[in-house]
Short mmCIF file of C-alpha atoms in Angstrom, two decimals:
data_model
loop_
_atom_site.label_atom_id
_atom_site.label_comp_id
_atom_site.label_asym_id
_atom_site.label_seq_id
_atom_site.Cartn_x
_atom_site.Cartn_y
_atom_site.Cartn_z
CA UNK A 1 0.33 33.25 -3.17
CA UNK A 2 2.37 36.82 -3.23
CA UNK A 3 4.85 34.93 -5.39
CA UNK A 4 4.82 35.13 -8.96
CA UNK A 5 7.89 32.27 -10.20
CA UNK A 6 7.74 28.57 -10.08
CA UNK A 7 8.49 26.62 -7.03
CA UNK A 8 9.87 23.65 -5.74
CA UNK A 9 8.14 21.49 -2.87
CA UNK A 10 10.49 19.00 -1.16
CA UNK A 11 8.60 16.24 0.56
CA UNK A 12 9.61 13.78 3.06
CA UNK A 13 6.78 12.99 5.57
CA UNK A 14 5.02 9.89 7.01
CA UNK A 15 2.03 12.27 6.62
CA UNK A 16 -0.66 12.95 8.92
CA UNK A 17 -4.18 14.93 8.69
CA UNK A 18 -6.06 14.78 5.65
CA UNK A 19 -7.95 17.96 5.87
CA UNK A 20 -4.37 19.90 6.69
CA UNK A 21 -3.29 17.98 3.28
CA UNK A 22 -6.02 18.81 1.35
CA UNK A 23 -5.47 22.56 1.88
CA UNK A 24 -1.98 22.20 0.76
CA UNK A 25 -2.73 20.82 -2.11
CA UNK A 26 -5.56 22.92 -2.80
CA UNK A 27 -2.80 25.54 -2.79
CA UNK A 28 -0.22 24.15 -4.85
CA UNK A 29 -3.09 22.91 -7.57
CA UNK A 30 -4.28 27.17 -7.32
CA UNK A 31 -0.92 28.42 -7.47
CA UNK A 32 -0.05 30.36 -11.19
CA UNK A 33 3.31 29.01 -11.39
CA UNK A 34 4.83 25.39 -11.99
CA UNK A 35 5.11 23.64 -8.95
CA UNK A 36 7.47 21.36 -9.18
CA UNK A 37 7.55 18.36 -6.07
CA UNK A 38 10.36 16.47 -5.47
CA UNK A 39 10.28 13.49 -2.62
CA UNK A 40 13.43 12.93 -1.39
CA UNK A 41 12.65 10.34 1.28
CA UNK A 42 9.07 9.48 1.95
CA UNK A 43 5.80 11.03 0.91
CA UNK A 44 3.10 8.38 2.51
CA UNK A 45 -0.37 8.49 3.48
CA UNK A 46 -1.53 12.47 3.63
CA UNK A 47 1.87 13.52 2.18
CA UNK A 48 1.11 11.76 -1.27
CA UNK A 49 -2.26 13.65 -1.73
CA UNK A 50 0.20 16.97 -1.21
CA UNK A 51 2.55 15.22 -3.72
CA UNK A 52 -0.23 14.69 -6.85
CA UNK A 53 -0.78 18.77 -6.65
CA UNK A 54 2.81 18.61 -8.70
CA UNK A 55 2.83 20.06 -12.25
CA UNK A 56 5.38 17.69 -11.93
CA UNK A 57 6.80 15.01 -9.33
CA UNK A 58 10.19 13.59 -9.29
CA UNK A 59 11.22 10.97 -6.65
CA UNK A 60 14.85 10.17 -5.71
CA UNK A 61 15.82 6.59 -6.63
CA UNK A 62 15.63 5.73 -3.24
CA UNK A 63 12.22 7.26 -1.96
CA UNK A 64 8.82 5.91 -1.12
CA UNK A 65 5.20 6.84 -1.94
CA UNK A 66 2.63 4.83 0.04
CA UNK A 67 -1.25 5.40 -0.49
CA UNK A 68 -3.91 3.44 1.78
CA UNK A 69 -7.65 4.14 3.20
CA UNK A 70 -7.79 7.11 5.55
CA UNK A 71 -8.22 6.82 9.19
CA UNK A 72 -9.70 8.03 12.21
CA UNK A 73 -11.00 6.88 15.87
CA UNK A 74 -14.97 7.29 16.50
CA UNK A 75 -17.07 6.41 20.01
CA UNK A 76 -20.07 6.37 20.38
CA UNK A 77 -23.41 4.03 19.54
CA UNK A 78 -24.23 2.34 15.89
CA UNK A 79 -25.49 5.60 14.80
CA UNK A 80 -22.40 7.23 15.84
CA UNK A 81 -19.97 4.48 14.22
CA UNK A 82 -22.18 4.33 10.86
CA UNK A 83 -21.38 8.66 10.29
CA UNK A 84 -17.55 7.62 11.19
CA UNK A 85 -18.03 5.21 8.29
CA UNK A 86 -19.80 7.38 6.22
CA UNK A 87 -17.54 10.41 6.21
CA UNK A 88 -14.04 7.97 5.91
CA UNK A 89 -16.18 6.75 2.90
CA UNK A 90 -16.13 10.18 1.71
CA UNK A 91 -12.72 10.87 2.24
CA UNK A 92 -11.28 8.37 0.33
CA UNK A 93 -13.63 9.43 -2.64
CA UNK A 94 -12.14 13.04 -2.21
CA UNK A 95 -8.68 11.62 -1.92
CA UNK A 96 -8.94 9.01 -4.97
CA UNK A 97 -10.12 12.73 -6.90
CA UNK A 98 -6.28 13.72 -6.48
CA UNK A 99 -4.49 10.28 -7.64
CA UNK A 100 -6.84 10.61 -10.72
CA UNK A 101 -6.45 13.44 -11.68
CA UNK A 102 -2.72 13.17 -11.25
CA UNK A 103 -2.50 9.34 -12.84
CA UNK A 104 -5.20 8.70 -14.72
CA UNK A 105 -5.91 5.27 -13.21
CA UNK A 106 -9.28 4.21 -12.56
CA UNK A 107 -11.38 5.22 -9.64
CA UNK A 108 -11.54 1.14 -9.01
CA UNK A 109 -8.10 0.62 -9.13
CA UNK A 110 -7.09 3.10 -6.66
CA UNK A 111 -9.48 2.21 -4.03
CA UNK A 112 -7.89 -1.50 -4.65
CA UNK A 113 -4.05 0.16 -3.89
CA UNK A 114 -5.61 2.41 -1.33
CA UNK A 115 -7.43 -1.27 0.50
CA UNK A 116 -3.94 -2.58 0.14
CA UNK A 117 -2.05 -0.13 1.79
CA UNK A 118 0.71 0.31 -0.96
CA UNK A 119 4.13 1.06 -1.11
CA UNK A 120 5.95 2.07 -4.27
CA UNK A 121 9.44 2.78 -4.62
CA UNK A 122 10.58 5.28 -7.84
CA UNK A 123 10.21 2.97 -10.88
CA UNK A 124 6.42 2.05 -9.64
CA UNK A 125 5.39 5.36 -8.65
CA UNK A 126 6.57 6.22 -12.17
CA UNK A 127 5.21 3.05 -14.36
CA UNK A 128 1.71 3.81 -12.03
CA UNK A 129 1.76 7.71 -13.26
CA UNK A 130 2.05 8.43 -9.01
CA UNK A 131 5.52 10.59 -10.03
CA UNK A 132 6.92 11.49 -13.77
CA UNK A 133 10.64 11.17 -13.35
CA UNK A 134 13.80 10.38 -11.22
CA UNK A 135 16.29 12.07 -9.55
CA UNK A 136 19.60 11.58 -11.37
CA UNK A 137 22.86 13.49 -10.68
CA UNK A 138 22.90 16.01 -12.93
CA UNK A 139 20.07 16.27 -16.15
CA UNK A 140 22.48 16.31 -18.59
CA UNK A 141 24.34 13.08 -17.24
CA UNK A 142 23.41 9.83 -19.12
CA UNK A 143 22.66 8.03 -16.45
CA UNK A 144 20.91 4.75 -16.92
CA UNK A 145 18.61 3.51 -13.76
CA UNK A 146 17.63 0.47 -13.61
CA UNK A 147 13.83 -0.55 -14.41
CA UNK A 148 13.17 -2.48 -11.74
CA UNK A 149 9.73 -1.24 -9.91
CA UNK A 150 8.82 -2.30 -6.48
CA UNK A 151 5.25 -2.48 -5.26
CA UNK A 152 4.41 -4.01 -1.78
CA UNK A 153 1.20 -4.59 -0.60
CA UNK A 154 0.46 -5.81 3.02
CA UNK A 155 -2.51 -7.25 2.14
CA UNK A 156 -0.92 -9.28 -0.83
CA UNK A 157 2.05 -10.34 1.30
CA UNK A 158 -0.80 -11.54 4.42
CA UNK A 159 -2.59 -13.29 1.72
CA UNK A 160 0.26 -14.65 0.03
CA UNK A 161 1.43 -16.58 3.02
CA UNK A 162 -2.12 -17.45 4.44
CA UNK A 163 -2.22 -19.62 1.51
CA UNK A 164 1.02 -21.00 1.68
CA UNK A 165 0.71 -21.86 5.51
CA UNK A 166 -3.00 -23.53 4.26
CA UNK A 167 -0.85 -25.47 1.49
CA UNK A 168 1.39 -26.69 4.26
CA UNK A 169 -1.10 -27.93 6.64
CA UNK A 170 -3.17 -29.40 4.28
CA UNK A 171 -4.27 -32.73 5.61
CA UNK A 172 -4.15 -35.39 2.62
CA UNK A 173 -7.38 -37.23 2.85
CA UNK A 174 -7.06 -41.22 3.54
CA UNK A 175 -8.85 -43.59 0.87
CA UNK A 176 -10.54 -46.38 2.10
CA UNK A 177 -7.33 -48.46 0.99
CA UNK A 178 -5.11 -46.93 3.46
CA UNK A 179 -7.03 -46.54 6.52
CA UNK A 180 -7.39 -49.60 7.75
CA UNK A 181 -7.20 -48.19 10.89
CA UNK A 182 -6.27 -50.28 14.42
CA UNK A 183 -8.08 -51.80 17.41
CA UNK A 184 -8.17 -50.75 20.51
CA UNK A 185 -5.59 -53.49 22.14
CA UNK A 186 -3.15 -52.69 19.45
CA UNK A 187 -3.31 -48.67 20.41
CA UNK A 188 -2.84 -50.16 24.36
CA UNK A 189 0.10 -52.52 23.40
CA UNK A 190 1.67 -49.68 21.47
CA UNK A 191 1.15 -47.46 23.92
CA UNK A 192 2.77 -50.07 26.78
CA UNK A 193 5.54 -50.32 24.56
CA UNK A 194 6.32 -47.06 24.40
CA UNK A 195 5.93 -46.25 28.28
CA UNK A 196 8.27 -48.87 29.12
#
């Protein structure tokens, strides 16, 4: 806080504890200056809370953001487990104040990418207001990247193929047409036939 000039805040972290992230960004957000962040490989879980204190955010073209519920491990009785839940309740409130502010998305729609555990390359951190730009060579180069956005959700992708494995097994129901079913001595004979 001694400085006086703008600064630049590389990130690349899997991330880690939420209070720790909170103060830097409480920092950052405080500081006079622009604070430019730039994530150069991953900025995931705690990290991206430090990334939306960016006046503004710039990914590289081949970085990741991921955002999900916070975590922690609790022992204890009901009474014990229902504070646990309480306060990770209240954590995600205090982080889903930070991608607001920073994207302007709704409260709801956050807490639906947060439940989903998301990962967004450049383009979708972009499109989803998560980063403003992305790293190109040089800023005077016309370089054209491509718009293609990637979002992946491991709750979409688990739900995606729970339904497709459900399609699969499906059991076609008989009509009273086709089951005509068989007796008893033909099952035996059959099964003769096939034993010997």
């Amino acid at each position: 806080m001694s400085g006086s000039g703008d600064v630049t805040v590389w990130i690349n972290s899997p991330g880690g504890d939420c209070v720790a992230a909170a103060q830097i960004y409480n920092m950052l957000m405080d500081y006079k200056g622009e604070v430019t962040v730039k994530i150069d490989g991953i900025a995931a879980s705690a990290a991206s809370v430090i990334a939306m204190a960016g006046t503004k955010v710039i990914m590289s073209p081949v970085s990741m953001l991921m955002i999900h519920n916070p975590m922690t491990v609790a022992m204890g009785d009901t009474s014990e487990m229902q504070k646990a839940i309480e306060m990770l309740a209240s954590v995600k409130d205090s982080i889903i104040n930070a991608y607001e502010i920073k994207t302007g998305l709704s409260r709801a729609r956050l807490a639906h990418l947060m439940d989903a555990e998301t990962w967004m390359d450049a383009n979708k951190a972009v499109e989803l207001g998560f980063a403003d730009e992305i790293m190109t060579r040089t800023p005077t180069e016309d370089v054209e990247i491509p718009n293609v956005s990637m979002e992946f959700s491991r709750a979409a992708v688990k739900n995606s193929l729970m339904e497709k494995i459900a399609t699969k097994c499906k059991i076609a129901q008989k009509t009273e047409e086709t089951n005509q079913g068989r007796s008893v001595e033909e099952l035996m004979d059959r099964l003769n036939l096939i034993k010997y």
